[in-house]
Coordinates of C-alpha atoms in Angstrom, one line a residue:
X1443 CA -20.9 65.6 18.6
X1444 CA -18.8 63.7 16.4
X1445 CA -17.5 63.4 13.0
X1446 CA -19.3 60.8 10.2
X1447 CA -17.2 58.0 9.2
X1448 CA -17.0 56.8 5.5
X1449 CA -16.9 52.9 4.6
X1450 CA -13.8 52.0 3.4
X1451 CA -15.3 48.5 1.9
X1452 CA -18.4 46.8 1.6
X1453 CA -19.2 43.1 1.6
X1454 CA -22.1 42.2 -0.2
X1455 CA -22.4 38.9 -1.6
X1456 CA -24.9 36.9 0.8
X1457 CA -28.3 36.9 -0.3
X1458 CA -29.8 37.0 3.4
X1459 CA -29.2 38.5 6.5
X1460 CA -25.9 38.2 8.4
X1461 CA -26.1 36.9 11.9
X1462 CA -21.9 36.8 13.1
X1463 CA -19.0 37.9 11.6
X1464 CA -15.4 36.8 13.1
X1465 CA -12.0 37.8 12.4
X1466 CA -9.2 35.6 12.2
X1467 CA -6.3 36.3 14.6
X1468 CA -4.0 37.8 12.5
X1469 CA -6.5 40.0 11.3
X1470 CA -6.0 38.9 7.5
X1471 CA -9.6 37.4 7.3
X1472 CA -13.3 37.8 7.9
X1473 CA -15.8 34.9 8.5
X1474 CA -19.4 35.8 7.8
X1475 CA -22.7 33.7 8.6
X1476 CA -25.7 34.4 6.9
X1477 CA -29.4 34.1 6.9
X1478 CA -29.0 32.4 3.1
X1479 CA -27.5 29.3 5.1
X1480 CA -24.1 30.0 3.8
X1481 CA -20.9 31.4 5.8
X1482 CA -18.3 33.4 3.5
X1483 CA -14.8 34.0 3.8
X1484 CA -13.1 37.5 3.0
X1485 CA -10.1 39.4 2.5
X1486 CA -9.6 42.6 5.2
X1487 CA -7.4 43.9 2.8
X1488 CA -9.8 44.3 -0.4
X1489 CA -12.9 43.1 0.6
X1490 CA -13.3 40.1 -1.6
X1491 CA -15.1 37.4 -1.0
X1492 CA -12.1 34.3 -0.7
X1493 CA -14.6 31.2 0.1
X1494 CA -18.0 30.5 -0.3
X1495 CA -18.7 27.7 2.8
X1496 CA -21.9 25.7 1.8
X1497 CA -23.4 22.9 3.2
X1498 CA -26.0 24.0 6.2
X1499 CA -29.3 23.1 5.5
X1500 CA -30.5 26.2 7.7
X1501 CA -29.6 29.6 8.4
X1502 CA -26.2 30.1 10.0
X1503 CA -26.8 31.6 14.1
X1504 CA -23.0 32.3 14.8
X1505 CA -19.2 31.5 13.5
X1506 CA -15.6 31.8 14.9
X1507 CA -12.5 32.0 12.6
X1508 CA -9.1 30.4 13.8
X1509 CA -5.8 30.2 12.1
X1510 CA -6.4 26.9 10.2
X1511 CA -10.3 26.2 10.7
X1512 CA -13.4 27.9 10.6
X1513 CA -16.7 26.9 12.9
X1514 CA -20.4 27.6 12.3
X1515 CA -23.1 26.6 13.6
X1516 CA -26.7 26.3 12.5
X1517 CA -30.3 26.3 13.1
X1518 CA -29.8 22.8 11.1
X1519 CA -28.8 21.4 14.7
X1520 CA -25.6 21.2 13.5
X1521 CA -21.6 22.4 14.0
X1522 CA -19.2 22.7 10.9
X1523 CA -15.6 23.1 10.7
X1524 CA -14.4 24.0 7.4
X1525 CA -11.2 24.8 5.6
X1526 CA -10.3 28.0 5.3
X1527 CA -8.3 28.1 2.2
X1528 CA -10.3 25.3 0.0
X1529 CA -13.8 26.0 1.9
X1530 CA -14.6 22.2 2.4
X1531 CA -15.9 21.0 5.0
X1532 CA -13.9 18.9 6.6
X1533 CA -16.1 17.7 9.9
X1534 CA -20.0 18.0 10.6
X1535 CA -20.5 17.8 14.6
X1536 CA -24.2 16.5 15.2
X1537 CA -26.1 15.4 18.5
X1538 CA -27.8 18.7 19.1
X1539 CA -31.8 18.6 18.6
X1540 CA -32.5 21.9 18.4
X1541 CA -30.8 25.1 17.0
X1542 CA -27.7 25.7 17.4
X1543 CA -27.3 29.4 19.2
X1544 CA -23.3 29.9 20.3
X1545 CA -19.9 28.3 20.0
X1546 CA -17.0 28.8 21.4
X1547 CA -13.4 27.0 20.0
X1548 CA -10.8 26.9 22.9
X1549 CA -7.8 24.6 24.5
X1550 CA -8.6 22.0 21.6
X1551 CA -12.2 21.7 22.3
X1552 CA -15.0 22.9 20.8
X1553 CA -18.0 23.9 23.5
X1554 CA -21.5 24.7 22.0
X1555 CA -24.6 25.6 23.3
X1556 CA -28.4 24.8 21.8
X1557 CA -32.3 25.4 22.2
X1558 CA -32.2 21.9 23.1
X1559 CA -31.6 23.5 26.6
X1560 CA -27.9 21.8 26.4
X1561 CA -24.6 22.5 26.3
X1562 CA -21.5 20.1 24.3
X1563 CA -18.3 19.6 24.7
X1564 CA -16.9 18.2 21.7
X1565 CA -13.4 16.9 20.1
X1566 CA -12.4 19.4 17.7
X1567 CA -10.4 16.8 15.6
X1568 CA -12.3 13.6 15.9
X1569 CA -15.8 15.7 15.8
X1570 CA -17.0 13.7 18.7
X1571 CA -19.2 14.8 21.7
X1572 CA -16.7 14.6 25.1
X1573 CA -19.2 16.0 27.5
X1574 CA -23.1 17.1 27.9
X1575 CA -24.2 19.4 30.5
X1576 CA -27.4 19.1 30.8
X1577 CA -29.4 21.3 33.7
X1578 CA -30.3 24.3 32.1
X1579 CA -34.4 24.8 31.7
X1580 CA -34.4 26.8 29.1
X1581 CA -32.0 27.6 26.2
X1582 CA -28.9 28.5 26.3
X1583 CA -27.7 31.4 24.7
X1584 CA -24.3 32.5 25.9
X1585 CA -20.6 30.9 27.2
X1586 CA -17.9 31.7 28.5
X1587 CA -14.8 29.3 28.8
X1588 CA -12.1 29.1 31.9
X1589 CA -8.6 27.8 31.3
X1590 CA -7.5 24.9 33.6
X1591 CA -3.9 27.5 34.1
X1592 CA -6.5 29.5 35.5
X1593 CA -8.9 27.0 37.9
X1594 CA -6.5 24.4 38.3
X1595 CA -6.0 24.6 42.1
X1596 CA -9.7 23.7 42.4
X1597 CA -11.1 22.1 39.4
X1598 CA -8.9 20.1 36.9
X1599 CA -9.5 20.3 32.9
X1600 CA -10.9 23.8 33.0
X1601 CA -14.9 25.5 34.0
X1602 CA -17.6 25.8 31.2
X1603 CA -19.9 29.0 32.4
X1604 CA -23.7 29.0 30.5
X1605 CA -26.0 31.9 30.3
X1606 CA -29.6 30.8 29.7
X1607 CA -33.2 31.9 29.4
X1608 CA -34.5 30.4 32.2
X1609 CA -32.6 33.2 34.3
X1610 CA -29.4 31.3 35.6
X1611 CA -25.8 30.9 34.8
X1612 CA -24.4 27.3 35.8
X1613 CA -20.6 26.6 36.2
X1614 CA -19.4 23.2 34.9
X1615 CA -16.9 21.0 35.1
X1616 CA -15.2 20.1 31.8
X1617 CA -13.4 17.4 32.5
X1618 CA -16.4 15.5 34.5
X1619 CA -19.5 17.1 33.3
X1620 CA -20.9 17.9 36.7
X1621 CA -22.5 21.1 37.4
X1622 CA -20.3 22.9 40.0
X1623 CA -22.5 25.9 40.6
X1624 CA -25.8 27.2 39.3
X1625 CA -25.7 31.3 39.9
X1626 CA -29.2 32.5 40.7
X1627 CA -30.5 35.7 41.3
X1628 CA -31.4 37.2 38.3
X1629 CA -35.3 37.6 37.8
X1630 CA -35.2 37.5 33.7
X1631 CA -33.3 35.6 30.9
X1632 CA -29.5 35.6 30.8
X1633 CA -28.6 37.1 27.1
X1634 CA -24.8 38.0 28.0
X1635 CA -21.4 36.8 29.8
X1636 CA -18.1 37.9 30.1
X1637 CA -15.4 36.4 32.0
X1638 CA -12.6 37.4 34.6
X1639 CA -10.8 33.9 34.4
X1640 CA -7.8 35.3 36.3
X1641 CA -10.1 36.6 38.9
X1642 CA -12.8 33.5 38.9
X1643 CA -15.3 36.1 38.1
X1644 CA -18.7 35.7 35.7
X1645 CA -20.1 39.2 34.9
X1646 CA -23.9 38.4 33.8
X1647 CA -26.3 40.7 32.0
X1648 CA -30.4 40.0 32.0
X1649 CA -34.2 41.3 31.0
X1650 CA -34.0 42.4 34.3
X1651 CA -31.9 45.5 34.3
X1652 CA -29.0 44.4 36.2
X1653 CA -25.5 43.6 36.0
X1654 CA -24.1 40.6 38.6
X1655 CA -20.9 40.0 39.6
X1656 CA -20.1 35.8 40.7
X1657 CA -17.2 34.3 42.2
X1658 CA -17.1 31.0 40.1
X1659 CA -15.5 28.8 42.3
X1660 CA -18.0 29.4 45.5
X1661 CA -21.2 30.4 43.5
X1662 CA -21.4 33.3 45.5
X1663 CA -23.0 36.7 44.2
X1664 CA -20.5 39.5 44.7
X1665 CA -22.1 42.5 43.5
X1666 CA -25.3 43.7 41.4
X1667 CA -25.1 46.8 38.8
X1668 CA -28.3 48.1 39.0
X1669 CA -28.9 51.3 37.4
X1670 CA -30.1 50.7 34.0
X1671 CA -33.6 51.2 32.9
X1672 CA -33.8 48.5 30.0
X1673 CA -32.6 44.9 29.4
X1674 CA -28.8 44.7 29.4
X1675 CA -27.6 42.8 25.4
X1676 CA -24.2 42.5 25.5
X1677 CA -21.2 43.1 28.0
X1678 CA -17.5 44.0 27.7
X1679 CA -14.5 43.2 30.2
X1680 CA -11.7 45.6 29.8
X1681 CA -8.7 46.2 32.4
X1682 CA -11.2 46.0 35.9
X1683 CA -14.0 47.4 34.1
X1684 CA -17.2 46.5 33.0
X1685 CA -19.2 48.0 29.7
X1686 CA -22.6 46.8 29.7
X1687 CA -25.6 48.1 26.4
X1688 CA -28.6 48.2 27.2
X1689 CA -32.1 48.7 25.4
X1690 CA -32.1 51.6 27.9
X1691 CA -30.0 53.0 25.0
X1692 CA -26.9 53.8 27.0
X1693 CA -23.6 52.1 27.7
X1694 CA -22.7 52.4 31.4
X1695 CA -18.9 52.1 32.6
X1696 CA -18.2 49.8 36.0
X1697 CA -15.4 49.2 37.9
X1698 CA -14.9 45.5 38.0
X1699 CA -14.2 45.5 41.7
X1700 CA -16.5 47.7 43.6
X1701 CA -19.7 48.0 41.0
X1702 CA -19.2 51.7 41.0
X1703 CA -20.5 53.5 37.6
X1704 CA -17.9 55.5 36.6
X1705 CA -19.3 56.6 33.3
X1706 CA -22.1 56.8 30.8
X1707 CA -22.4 56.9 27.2
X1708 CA -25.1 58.5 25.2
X1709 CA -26.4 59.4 21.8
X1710 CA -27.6 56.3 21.1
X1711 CA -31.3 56.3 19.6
X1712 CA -32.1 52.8 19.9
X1713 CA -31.1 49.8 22.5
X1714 CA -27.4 49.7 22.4
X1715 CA -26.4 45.8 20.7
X1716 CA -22.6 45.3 20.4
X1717 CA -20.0 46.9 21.8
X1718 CA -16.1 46.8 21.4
X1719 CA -12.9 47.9 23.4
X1720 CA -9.7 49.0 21.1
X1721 CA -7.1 51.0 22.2
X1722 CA -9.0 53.3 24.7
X1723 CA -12.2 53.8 22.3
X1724 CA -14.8 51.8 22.9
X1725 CA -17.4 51.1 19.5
X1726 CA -20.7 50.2 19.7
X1727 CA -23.3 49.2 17.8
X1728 CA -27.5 50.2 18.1
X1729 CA -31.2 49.3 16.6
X1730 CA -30.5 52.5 15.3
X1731 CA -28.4 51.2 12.5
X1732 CA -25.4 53.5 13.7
X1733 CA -22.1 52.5 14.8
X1734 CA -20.6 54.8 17.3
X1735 CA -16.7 55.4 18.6
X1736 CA -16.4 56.9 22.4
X1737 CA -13.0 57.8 24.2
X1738 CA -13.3 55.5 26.5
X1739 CA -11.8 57.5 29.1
X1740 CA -14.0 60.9 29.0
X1741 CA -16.4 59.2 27.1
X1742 CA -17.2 62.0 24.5
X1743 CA -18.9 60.9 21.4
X1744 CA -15.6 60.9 18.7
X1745 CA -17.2 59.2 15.4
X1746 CA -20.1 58.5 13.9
X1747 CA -20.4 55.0 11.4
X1748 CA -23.5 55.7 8.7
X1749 CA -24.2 53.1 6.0
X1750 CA -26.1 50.4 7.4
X1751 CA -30.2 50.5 6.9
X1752 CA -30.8 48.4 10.6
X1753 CA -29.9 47.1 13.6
X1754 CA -26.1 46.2 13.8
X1755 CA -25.7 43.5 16.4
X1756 CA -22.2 42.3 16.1
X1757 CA -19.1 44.5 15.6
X1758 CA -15.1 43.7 15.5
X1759 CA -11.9 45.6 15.3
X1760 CA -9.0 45.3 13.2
X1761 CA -6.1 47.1 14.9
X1762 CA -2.4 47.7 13.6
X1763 CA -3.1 47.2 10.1
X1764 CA -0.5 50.5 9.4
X1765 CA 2.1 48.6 11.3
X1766 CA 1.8 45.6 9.7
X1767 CA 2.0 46.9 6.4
X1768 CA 5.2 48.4 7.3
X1769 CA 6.9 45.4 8.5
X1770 CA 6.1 43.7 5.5
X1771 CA 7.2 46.3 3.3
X1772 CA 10.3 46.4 5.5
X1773 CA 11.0 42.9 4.5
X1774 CA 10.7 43.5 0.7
X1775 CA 7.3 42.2 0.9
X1776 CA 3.8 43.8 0.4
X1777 CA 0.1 43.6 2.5
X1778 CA -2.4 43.4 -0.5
X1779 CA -4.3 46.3 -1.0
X1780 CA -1.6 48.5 1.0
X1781 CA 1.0 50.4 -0.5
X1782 CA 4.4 50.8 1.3
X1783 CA 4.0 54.6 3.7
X1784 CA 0.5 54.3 3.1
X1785 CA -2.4 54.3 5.1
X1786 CA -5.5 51.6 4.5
X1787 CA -7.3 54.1 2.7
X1788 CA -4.5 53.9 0.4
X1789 CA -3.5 57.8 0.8
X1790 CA 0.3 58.0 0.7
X1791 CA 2.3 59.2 3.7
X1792 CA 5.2 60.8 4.2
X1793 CA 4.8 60.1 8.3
X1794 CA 2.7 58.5 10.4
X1795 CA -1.1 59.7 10.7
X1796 CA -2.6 60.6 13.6
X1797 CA -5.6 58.6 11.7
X1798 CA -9.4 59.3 12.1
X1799 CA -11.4 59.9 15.0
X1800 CA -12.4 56.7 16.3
X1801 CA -9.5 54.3 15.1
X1802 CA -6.2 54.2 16.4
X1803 CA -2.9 55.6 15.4
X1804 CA -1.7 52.8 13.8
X1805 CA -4.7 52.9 10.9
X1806 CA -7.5 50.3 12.8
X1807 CA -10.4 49.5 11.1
X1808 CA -14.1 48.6 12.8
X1809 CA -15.9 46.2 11.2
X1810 CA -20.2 46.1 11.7
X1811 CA -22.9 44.3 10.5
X1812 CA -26.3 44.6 10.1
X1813 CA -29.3 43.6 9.9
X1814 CA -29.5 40.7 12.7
X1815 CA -31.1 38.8 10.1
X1816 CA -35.0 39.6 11.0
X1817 CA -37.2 36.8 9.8
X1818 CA -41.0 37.0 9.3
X1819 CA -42.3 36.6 12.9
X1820 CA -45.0 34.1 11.7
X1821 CA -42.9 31.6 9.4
X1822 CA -40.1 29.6 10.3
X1823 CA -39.0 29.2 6.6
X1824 CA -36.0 31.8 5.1
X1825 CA -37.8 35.2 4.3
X1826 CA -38.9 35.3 0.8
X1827 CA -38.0 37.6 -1.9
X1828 CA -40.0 39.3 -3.9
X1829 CA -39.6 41.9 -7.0
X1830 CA -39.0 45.4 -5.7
X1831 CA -37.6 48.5 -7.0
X1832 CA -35.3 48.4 -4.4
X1833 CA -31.2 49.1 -5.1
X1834 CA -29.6 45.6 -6.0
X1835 CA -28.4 43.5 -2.9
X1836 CA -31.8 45.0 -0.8
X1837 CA -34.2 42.6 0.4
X1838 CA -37.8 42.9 1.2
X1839 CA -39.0 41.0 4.5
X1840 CA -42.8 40.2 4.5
X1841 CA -44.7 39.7 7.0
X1842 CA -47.5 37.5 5.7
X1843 CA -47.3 34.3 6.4
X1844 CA -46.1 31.8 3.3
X1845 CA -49.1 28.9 2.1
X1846 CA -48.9 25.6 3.9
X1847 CA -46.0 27.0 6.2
X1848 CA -46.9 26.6 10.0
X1849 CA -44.9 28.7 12.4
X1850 CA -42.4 26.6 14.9
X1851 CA -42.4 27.7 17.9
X1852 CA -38.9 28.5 18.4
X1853 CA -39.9 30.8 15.1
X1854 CA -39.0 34.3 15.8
X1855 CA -38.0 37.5 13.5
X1856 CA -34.4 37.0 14.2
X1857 CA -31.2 35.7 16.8
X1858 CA -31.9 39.0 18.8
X1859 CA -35.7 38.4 18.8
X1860 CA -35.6 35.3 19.3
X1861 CA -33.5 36.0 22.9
X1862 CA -36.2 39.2 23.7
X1863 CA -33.6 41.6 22.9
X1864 CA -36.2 43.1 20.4
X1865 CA -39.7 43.8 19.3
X1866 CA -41.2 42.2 16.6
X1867 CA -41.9 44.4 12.9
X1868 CA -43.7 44.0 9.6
X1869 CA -41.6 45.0 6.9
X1870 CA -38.0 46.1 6.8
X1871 CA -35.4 46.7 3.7
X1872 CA -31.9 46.3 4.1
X1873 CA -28.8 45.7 2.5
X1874 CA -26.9 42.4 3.0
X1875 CA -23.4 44.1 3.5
X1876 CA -20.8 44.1 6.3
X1877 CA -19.0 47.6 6.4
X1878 CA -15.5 48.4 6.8
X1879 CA -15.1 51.8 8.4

């Protein structure tokens, strides 16, 4: 069994549940979207919060974080881009008519995908929609984005690849529009994709158990994974093989190729709802409010993450923070929060650390979330708060309905509820907090 792991920071200033949190690219900052209809903008190196990003009239569903720019989007219908070192907004994307669930920021576009059963292509700089695909039945909930480097003997400007409810995947053609392949043979909704662009191959994870393979240029099914017991929640692509959660409460192992399991991963207590590669561990994230590091190779259990009260459904990594410190100390400069020869716990070193179980050698740091933001399952308002004796930055969720408040139908208790990755509750407290471990 493995070792606990300690949080090294804790972010704490939204007052509502955080649905996403993204990493920039260098690794220097951390875009949160909250329940409280705000994103915020922090420092990996301390912690604090850098921007406050208001503006959505609705809670915030996801966020990415680029160099220059971050992107939310919101059960307002709408897509933001702000600034990320002012935190104005600097472009509002509208034409969606229902809640905006995913988007995705690649080659200059922006692609998003909705309840309104659509997907958008849009122009990043001019905030203007370049393409609908419309086919879908159902909502979309996941995408996956291929290069035109990577397609461009078949289809110029690139493929579009949408997950949806109503139990397909369709392939699209970005420059055009056109639907160039609908993938059917999944029996239940379509709550995860990853993407072998190189390859031309869509991995796809459903309510019905299984795991399917795609060639995205023929439409063809290549291969079904079919030994979990539960809905599959999220998938991860690493060097030929395929990690796929489940609500089975394992993570199984695949090779990319063949469909062979290779591996399982226990000790989970609840559905398993994020996952992350790094350096030959692989984190995940449960229902059981426990983030978890594996070697990803023998797949013993190495750490154990404590701190969070609920589900954590979204988890990133922050690898070669050690190094980077020392390159900048090595140019007379200094990382904030980091000490020249130390590690990010601020310890001083007189060589390198092997570093904790569960991170790698070069001081790596996991970042988890939690709760998925549950809302009251009959209300489609924010949850209310009400006096409590609870510890300050703890939020009681009630279940009774508020006065005069009808439930929408696309009301549910949270993102993950919302795409029947979990059951409804009554009441639940938990603090608002991403964790640093």
């Amino acid at each position: 069994m493995g070792g606990g792991g300690s949080a090294l920071r804790v972010c704490a200033d939204h007052r509502g549940g955080i649905n996403w949190l993204s990493l920039s690219p260098d690794g220097q900052r951390l875009l949160t979207g909250s329940e409280d209809g705000t994103a915020r903008l922090w420092s990996t190196a301390d912690g604090t919060c850098c921007a406050l990003l208001q503006g959505h009239e609705s809670y915030v569903t996801f966020c990415q974080l680029e160099d220059e720019a971050a992107f939310t989007c919101s059960a307002d219908c709408t897509i933001r881009k702000w600034d990320v070192l002012t935190g104005q907004c600097l472009q509002v994307f509208r034409g969606h008519t229902s809640i905006v669930n995913r988007i995705l920021v690649a080659d200059k576009q922006l692609f998003s995908g909705s309840y309104d059963r659509t997907a958008r292509a849009w122009s990043v700089d001019r905030g203007q929609v370049a393409r609908e695909f419309r086919g879908h039945r159902n909502c979309v909930l996941t995408l996956a984005y291929a290069g035109a480097p990577c397609v461009e003997e078949a289809v110029a400007g690139g493929l579009l690849v949408t997950g949806s409810t109503d139990g397909t995947a369709k392939v699209w053609q970005v420059a055009s529009g056109c639907c160039h392949q609908t993938l059917r043979g999944h029996t239940g909704a379509v709550l995860c994709l990853v993407l072998d662009a190189p390859g031309r191959t869509a991995f796809t994870g459903s309510t019905d158990a299984t795991v399917r393979a795609w060639d995205i240029l023929s439409g063809q099914q290549l291969r079904v994974f079919r030994e979990h017991q539960g809905s599959v929640i999220c998938l991860e692509l690493v060097n030929q093989h395929v990690y796929s959660g489940s609500a089975d409460r394992t993570v199984k192992c695949w090779l990319a190729d063949t469909g062979e399991r290779v591996r399982t991963f226990t000790a989970h207590r609840h559905s398993v709802s994020a996952l992350k590669y790094h350096a030959g561990t692989l984190f995940t994230g449960s229902g059981d409010a426990r983030a978890r590091a594996f070697d990803a190779q023998s797949g013993a259990l190495r750490r154990v993450f404590r701190g969070h009260a609920f589900v954590i459904n979204c988890i990133q990594q922050q690898g070669g923070l050690r190094r980077r410190c020392r390159r900048a100390a090595a140019a007379g400069l200094r990382r904030p929060g980091c000490a020249p020869d130390t590690d990010p716990r601020g310890a001083r070193r007189s060589r390198p650390s092997p570093g904790p179980r569960g991170t790698d050698r070069r001081g790596g740091c996991c970042f988890a979330l939690a709760p998925a933001a549950f809302r009251s399952p009959r209300r489609a308002a924010r949850p209310s708060v009400r006096p409590s004796r609870d510890p300050p930055a703890t939020l009681r969720v009630s279940s009774r309905p508020g006065p005069g408040r009808p439930r929408s139908p696309e009301a549910k208790s949270s993102p993950a509820e919302r795409d029947g990755r979990f059951k409804k509750g009554t009441d639940w407290d938990f603090p608002l907090a991403v964790r640093c471990f």
